[in-house]
Short mmCIF file of C-alpha atoms in Angstrom, two decimals:
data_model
loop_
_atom_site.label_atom_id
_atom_site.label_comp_id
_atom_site.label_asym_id
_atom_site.label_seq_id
_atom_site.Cartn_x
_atom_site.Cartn_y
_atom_site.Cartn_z
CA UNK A 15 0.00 0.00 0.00
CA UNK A 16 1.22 3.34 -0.78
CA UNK A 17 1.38 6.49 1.60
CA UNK A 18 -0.92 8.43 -0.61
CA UNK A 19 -1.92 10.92 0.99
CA UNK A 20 2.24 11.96 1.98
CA UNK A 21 3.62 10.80 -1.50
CA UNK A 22 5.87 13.58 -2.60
CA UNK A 23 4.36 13.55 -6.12
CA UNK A 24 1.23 15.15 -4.75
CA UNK A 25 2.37 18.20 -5.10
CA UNK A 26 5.80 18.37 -6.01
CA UNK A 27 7.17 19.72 -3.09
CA UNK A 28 7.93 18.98 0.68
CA UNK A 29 5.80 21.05 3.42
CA UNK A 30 8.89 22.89 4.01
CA UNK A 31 9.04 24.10 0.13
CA UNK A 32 11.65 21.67 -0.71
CA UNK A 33 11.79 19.68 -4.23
CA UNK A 34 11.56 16.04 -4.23
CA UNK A 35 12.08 13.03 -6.11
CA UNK A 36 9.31 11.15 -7.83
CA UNK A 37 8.65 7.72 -6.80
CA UNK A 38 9.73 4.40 -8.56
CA UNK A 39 6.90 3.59 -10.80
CA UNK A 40 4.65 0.95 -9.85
CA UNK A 41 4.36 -2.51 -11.16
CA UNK A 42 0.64 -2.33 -13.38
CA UNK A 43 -0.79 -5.24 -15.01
CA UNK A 44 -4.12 -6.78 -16.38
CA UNK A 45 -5.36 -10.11 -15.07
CA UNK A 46 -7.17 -12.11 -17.77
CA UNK A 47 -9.60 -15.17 -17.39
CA UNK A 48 -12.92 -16.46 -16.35
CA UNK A 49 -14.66 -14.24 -13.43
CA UNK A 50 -14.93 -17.49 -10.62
CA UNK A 51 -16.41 -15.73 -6.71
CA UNK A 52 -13.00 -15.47 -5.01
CA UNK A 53 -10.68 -14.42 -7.84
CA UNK A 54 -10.06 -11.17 -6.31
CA UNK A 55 -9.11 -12.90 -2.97
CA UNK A 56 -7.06 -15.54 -4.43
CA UNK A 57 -4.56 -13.05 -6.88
CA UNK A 58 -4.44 -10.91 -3.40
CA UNK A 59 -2.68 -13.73 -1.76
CA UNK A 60 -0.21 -14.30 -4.21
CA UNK A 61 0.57 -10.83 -4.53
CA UNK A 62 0.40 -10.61 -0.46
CA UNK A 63 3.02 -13.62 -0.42
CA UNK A 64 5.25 -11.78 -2.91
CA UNK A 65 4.80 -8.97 -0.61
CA UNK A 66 3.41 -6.43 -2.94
CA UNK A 67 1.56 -3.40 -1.97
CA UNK A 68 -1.95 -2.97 -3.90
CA UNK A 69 -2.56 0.83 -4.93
CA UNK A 70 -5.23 0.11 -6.97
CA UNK A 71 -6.97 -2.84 -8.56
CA UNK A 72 -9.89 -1.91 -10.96
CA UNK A 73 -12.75 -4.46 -12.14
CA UNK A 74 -12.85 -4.03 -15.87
CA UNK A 75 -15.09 -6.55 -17.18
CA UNK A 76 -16.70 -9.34 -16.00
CA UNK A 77 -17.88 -13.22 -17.06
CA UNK A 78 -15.80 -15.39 -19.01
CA UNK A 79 -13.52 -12.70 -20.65
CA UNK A 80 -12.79 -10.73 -17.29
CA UNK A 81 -10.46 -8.66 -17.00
CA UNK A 82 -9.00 -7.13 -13.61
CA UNK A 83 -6.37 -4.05 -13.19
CA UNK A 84 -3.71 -3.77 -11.01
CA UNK A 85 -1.10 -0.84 -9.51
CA UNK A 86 1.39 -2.19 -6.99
CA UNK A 87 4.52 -1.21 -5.71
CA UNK A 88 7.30 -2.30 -6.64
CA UNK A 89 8.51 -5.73 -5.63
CA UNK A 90 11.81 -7.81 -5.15
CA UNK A 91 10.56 -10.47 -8.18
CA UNK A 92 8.18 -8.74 -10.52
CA UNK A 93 8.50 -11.59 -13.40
CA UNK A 94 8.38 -14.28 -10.80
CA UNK A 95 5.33 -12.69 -8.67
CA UNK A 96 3.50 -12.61 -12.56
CA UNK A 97 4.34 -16.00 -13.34
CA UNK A 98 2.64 -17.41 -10.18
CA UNK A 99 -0.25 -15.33 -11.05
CA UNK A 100 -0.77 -17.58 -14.01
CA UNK A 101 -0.06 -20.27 -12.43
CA UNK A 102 -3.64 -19.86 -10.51
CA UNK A 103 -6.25 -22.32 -11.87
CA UNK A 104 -8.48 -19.94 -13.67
CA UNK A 105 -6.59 -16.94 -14.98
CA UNK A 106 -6.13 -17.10 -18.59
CA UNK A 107 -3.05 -14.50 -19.04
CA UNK A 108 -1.12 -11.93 -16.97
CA UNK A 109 -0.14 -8.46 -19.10
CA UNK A 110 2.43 -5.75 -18.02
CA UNK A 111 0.92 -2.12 -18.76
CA UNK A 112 1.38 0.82 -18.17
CA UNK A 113 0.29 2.48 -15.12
CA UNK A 114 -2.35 5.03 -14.41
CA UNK A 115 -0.01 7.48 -13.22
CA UNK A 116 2.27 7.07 -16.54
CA UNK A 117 -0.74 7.64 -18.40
CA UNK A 118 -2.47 10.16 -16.55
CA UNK A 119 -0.16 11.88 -14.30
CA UNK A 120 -1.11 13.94 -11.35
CA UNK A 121 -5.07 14.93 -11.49
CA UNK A 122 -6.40 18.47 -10.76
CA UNK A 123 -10.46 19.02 -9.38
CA UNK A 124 -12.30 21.85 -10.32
CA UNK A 125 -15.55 21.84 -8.74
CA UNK A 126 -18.65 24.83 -8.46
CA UNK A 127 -20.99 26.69 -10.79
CA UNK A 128 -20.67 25.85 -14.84
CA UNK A 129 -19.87 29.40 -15.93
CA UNK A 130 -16.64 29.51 -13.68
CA UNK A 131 -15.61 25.75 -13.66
CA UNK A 132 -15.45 26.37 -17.38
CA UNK A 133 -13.49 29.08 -17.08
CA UNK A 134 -10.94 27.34 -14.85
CA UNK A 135 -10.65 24.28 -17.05
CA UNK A 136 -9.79 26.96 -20.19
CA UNK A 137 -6.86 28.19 -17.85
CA UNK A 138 -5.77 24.85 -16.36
CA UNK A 139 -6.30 22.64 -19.54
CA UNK A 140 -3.95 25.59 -21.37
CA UNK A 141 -1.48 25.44 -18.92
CA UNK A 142 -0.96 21.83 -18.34
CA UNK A 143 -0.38 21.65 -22.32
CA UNK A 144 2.54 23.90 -21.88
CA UNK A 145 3.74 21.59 -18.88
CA UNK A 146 2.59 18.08 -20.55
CA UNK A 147 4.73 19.02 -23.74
CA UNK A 148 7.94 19.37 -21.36
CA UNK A 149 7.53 15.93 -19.75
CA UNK A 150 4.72 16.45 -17.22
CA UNK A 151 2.03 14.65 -17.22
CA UNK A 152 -1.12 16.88 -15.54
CA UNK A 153 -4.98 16.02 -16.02
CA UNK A 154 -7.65 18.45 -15.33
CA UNK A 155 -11.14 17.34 -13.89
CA UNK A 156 -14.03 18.97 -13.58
CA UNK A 157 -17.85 18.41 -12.16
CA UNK A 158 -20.08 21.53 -12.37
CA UNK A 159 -22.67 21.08 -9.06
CA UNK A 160 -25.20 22.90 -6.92
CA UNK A 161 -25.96 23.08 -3.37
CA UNK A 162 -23.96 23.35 -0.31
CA UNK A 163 -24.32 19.44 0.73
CA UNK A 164 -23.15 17.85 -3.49
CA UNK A 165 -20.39 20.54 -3.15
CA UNK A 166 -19.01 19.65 0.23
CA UNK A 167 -19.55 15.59 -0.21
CA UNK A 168 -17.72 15.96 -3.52
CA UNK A 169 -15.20 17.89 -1.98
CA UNK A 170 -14.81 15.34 0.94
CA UNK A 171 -14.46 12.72 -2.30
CA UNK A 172 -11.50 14.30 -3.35
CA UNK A 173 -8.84 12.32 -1.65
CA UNK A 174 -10.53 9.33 -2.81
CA UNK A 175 -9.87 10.20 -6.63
CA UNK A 176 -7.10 8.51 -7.85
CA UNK A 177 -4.06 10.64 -8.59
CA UNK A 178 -5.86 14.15 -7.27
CA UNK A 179 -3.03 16.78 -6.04
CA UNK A 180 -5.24 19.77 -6.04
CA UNK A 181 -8.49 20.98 -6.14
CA UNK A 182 -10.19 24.77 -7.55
CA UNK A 183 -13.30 25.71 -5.86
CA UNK A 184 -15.06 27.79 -8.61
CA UNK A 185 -18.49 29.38 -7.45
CA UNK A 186 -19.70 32.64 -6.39
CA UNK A 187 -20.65 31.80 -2.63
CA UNK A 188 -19.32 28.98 -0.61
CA UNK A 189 -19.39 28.13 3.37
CA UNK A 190 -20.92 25.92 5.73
CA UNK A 191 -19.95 22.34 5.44
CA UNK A 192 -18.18 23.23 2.29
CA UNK A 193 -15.31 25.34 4.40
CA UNK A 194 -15.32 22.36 7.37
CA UNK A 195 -14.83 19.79 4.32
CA UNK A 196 -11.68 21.68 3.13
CA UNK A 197 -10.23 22.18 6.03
CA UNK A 198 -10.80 18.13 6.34
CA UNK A 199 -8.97 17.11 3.13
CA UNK A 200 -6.06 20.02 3.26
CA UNK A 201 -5.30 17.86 6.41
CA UNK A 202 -5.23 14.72 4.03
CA UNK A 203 -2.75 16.50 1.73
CA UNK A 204 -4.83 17.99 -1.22
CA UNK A 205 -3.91 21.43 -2.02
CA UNK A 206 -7.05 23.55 -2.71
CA UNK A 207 -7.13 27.01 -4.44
CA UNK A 208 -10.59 29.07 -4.38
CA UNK A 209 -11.54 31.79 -6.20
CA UNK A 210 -12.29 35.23 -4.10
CA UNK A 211 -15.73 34.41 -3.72
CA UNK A 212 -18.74 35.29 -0.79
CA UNK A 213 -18.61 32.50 1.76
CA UNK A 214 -15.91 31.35 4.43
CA UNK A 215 -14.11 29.03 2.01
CA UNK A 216 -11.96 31.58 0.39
CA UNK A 217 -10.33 32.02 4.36
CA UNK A 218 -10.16 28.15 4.70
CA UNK A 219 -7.93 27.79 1.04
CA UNK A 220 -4.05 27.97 0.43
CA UNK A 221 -4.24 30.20 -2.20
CA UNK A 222 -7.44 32.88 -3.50
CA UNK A 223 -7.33 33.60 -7.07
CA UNK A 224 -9.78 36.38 -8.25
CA UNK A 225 -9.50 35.94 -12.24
CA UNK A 226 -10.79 31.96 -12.81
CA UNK A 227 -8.11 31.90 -16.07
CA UNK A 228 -5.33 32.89 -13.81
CA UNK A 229 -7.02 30.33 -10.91
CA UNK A 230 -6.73 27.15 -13.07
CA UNK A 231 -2.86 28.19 -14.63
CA UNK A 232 -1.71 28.79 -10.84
CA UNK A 233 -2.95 25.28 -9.49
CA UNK A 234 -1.64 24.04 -12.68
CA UNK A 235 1.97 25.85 -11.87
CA UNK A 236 1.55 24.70 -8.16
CA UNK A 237 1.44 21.42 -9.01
CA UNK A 238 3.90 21.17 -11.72
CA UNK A 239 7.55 19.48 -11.42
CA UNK A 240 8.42 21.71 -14.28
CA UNK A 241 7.06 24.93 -12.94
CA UNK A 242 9.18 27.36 -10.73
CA UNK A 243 6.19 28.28 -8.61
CA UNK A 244 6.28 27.58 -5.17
CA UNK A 245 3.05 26.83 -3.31
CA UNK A 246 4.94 27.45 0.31
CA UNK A 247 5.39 30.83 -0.31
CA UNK A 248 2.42 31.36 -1.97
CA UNK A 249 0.18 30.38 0.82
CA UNK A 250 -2.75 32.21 2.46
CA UNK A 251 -2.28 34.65 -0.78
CA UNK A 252 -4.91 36.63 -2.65
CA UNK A 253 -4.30 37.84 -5.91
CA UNK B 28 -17.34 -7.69 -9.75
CA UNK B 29 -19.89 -5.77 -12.10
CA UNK B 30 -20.74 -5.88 -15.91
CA UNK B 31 -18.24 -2.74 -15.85
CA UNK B 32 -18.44 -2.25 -19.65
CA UNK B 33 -21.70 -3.65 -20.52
CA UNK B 34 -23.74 -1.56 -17.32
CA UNK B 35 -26.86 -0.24 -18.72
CA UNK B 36 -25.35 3.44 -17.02
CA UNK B 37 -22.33 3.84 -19.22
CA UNK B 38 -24.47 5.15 -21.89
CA UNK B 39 -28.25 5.59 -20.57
CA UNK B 40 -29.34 3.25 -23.75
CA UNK B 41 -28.31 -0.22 -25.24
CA UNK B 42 -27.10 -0.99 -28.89
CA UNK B 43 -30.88 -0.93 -29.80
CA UNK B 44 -31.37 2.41 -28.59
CA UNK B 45 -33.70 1.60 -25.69
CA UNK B 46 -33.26 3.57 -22.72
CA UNK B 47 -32.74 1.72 -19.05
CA UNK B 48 -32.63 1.75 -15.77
CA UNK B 49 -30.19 2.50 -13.24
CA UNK B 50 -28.45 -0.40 -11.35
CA UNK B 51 -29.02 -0.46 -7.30
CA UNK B 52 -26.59 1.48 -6.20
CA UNK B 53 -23.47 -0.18 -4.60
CA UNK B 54 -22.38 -0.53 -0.92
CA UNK B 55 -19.27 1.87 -0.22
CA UNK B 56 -17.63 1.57 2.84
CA UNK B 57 -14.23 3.06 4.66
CA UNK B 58 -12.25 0.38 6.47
CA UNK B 59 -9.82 1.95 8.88
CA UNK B 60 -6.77 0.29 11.08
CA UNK B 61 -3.43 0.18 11.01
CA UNK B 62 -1.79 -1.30 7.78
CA UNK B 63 -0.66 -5.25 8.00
CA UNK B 64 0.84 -7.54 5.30
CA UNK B 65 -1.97 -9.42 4.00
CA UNK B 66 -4.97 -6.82 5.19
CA UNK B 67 -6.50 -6.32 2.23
CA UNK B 68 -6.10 -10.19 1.48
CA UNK B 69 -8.17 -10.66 4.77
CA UNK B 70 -10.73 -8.18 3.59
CA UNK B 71 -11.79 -9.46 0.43
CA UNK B 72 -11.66 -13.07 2.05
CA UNK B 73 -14.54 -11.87 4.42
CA UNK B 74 -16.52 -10.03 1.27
CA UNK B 75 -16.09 -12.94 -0.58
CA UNK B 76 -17.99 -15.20 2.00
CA UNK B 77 -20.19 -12.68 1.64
CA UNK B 78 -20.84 -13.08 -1.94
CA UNK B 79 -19.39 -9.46 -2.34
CA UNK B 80 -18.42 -8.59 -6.02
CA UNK B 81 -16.14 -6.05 -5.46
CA UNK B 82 -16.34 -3.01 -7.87
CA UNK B 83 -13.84 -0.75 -6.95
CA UNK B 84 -10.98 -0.49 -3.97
CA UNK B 85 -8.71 2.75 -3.42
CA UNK B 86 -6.26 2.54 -0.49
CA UNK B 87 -5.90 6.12 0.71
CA UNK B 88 -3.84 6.28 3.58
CA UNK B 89 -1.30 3.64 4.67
CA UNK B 90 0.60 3.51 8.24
CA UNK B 91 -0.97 3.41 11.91
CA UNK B 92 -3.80 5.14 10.55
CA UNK B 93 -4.77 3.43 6.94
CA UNK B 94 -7.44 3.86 4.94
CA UNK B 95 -9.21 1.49 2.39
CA UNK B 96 -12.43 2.35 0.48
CA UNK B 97 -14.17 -0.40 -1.05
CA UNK B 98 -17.17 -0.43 -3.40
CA UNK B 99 -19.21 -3.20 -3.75
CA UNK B 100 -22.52 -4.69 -5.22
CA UNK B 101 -25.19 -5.06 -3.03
CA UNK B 102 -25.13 -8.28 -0.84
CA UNK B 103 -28.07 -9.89 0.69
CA UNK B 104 -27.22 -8.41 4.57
CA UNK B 105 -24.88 -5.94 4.27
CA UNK B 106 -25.08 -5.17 7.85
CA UNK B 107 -23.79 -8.41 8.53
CA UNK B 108 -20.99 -7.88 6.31
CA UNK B 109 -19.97 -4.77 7.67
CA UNK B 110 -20.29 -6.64 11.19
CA UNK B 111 -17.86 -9.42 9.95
CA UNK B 112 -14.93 -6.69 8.55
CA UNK B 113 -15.04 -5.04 11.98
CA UNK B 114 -14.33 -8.48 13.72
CA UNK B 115 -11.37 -8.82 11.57
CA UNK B 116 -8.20 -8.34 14.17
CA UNK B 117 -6.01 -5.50 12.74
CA UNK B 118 -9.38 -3.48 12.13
CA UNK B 119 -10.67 -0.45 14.08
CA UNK B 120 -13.75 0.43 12.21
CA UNK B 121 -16.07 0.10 9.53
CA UNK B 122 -17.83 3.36 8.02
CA UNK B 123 -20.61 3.28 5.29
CA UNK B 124 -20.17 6.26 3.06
CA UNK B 125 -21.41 7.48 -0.40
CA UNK B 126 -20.42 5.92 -3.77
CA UNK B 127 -17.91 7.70 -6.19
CA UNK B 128 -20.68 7.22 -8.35
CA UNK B 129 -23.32 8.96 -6.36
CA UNK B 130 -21.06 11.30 -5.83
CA UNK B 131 -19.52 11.83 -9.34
CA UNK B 132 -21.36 10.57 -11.44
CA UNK B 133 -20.52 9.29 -15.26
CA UNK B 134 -17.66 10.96 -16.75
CA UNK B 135 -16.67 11.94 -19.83
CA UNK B 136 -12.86 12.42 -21.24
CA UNK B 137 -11.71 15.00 -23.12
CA UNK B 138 -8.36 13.62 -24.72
CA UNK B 139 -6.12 16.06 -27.29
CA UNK B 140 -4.40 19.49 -27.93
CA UNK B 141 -5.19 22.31 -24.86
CA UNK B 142 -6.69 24.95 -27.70
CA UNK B 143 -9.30 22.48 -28.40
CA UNK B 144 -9.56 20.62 -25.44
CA UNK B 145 -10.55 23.79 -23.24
CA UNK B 146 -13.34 24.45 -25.55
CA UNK B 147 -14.81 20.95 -25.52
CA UNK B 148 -14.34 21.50 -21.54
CA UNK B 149 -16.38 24.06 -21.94
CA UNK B 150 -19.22 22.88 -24.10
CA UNK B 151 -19.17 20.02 -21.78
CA UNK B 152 -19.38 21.35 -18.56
CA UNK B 153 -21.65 24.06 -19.04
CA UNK B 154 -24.10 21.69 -20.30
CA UNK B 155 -23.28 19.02 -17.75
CA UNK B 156 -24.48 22.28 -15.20
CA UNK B 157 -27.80 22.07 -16.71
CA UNK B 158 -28.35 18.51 -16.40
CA UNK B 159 -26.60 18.11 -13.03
CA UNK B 160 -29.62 20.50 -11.47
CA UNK B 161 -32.43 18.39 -12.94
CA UNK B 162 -30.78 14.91 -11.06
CA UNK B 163 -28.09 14.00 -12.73
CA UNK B 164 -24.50 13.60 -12.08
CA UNK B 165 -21.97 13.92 -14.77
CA UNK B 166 -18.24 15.36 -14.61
CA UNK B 167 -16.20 16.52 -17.66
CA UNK B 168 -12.20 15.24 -17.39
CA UNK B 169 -9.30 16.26 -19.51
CA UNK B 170 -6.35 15.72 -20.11
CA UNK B 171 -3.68 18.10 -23.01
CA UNK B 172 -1.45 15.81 -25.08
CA UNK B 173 1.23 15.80 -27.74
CA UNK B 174 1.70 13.36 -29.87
CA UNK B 175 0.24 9.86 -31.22
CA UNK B 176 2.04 7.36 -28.94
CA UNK B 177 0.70 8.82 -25.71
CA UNK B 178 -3.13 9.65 -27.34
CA UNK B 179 -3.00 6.33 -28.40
CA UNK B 180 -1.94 4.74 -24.71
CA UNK B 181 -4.37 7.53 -22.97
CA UNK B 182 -7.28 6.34 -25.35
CA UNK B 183 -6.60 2.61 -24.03
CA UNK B 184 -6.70 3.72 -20.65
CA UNK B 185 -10.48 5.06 -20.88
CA UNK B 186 -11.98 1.65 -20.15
CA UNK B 187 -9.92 1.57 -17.24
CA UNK B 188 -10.92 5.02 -15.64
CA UNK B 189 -13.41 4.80 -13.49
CA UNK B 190 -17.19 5.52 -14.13
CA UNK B 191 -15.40 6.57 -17.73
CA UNK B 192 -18.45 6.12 -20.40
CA UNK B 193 -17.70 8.35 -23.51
CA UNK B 194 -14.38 10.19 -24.92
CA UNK B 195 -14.10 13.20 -27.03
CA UNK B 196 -11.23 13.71 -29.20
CA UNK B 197 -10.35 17.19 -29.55
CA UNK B 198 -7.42 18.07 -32.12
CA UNK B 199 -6.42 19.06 -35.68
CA UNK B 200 -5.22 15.50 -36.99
CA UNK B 201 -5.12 12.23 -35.34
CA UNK B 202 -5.00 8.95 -37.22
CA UNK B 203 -2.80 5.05 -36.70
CA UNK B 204 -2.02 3.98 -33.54
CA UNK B 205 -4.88 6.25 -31.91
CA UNK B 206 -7.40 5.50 -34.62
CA UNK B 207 -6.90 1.36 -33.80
CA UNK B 208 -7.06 2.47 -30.04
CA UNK B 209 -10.51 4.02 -30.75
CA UNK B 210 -11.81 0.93 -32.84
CA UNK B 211 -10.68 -1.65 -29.44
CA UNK B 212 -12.70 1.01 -26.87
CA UNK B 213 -15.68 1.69 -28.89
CA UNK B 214 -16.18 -2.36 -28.85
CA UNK B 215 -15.56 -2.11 -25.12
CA UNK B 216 -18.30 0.09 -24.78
CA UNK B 217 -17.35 3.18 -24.82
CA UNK B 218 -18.74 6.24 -26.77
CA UNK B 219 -16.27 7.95 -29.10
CA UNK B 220 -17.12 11.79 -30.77
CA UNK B 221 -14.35 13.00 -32.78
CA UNK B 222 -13.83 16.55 -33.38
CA UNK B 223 -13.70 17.53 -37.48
CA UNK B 224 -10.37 16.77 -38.18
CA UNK B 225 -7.18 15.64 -40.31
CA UNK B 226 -6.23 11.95 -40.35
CA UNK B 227 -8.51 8.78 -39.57
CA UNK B 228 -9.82 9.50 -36.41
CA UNK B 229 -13.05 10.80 -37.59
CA UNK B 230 -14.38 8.20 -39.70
CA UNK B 231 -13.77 5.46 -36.92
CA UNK B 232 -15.43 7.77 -34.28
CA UNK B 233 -19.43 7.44 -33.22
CA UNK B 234 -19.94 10.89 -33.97
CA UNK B 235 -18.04 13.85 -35.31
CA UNK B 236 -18.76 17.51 -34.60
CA UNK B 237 -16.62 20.85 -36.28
CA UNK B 238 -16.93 23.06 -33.17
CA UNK B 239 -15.65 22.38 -30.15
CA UNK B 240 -18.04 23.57 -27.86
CA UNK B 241 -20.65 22.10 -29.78
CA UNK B 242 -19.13 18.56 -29.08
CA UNK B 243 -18.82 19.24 -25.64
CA UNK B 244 -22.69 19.75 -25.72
CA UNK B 245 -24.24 17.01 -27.38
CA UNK B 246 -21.51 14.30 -25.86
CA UNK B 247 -23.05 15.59 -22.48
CA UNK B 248 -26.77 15.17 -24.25
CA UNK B 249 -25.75 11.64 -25.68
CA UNK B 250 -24.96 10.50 -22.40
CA UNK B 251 -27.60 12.27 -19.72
CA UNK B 252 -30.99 10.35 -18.60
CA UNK B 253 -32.14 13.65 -19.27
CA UNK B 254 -31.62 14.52 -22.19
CA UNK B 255 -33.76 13.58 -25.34
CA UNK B 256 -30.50 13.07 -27.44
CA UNK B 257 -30.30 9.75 -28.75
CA UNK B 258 -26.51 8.65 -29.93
CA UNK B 259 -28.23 5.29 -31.64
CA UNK B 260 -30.06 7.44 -34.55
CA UNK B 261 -27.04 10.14 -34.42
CA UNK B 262 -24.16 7.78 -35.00
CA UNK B 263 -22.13 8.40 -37.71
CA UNK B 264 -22.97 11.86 -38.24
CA UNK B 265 -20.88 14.86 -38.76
CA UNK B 266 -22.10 17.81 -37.63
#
């Protein structure tokens, strides 16, 4: 299992500013063969006795062409763990692939009204090109919602998203349970940027970002290995 | 494990146009304890007994503290379940909690260069706003590439995102490697619209719009209960 929440790719940086090094990529493979009730707990025990460390396993299809993902650590024996994988009774075949995180990088959430999530995603998307082109690899993902309670369980979803770093809260007014659920998942390591909005989340954010454009390229450059901008000294900012 | 590819949600309709209904929704819990060798192992052991197809699993914290979300599909007493997991030794709690897809919904992928990609985004989200206040949940996800190796290996991916169910391809020409990666998802269920473009994308897409915005739109349309938009009667179009 990996320390998620603390892994320095998150967002680039240390607490105290500092740069660090990415990770070892994981081991990812697909699991092919007939869907029998236990499957999932019998490949967990092999890769448990090779002393792998699931990050994520995804169900892709089911019945007699099913097909399961998964994102380990790396182990001591990555052929050999595979080729007891096979060896169980009903898997068909056992492909290397390439990770989630190879493909998709580090994920950013923009969440709020339509007009100014759309705006965001226009800066962001346009940014992250710039950074994707130079080796980066940075996703942008939005959900337009209304009401206090979708808003603050989506934002209290966050750190359950695969790959999320950072999340934009993009709305005109935004308190309540929304404010107590970012101060619960800034805690759990997600960075979150808000733009200057009514509402107590703007004083509960790292960063408050008046122009939504400008909002989405900052997260974007806050996130960014290949950016020089440094969220430590950025914090508890308005611009 | 669930009918990932073939659920009735990933599109609102079947092949024949029909529309359907919603699955049950699945049990999602948060299993907390301190991380051991072999935990998760034990887990899916005691869902298993249960008859527990497991849909999803995200580890988000590991350590003295650890976190594992699961998603499953309903069981017959999923009380009982929930009892059984919390009788497990290394484990300090069981909490039910919402479903990522309750939460967030279908998504859609917006896959190309960040010119075009920000004004699907757009289209997309601003009509995903619409929908999301009569009931539905759908988020718009991007991600700005360069060239036709890593389209290609982010267009296989798709099946394997989560709650993924169509994919607009927003550039000026795309063709090979990510034209045969579009042929192998469309056939795994997933709906493809192709911006108006150079190379063979287009003609091996389910639907191909010239503006941007306007593809961000109807993808949204083709995939919302709510819409009257029906991608059966549409496909192969260019708009």
């Amino acid at each position: 299992m990996t320390p998620r929440r603390t892994a320095p790719y998150r967002a680039g940086v240390t607490d105290e500013g500092q740069r660090v090094q990415a990770p070892p990529p994981p081991l990812a493979f697909l699991v092919r063969g007939p869907d029998r009730p236990g499957l999932l707990h019998a490949l967990t025990g092999v890769i448990s006795a090779h002393h792998g460390n699931i990050t994520s396993v995804e169900i892709l299809e089911r019945g007699e062409h099913s097909t399961i993902f998964f994102e380990i650590d790396p182990v001591a024996d990555g052929d050999a763990l595979i080729a007891d994988l096979e060896r169980l009774e009903p898997v068909v075949s056992v492909e290397r692939t390439l990770s989630m995180h190879h493909v998709y990088g580090k994920r950013i959430i923009v969440i709020g009204g339509g007009a100014q999530v759309g705006q965001v995603a226009v800066g962001a998307i346009s940014e992250a090109d710039r950074h994707n082109i130079r080796g980066e690899k940075i996703s942008v993902d939005t959900i337009p919602l209304v009401g206090e309670e979708n808003i603050a369980a989506a934002v209290r979803a966050v750190p359950r998203l695969q790959r999320a770093v950072a999340l934009v809260l993009a709305g005109a007014l935004m308190g309540g349970e929304i404010t107590r659920a970012v101060e619960e998942i800034r805690r759990q390591g997600i960075m979150v940027v808000s733009l200057n909005m009514a509402g107590s989340v703007p004083k509960a954010a790292d960063l408050v970002v008046s122009d939504p454009i400008q909002a989405g390229v900052m997260t974007v450059m806050a996130v960014a290995r290949t950016a020089k901008f440094d969220i430590a000294r950025q914090r508890g900012r308005v611009y």
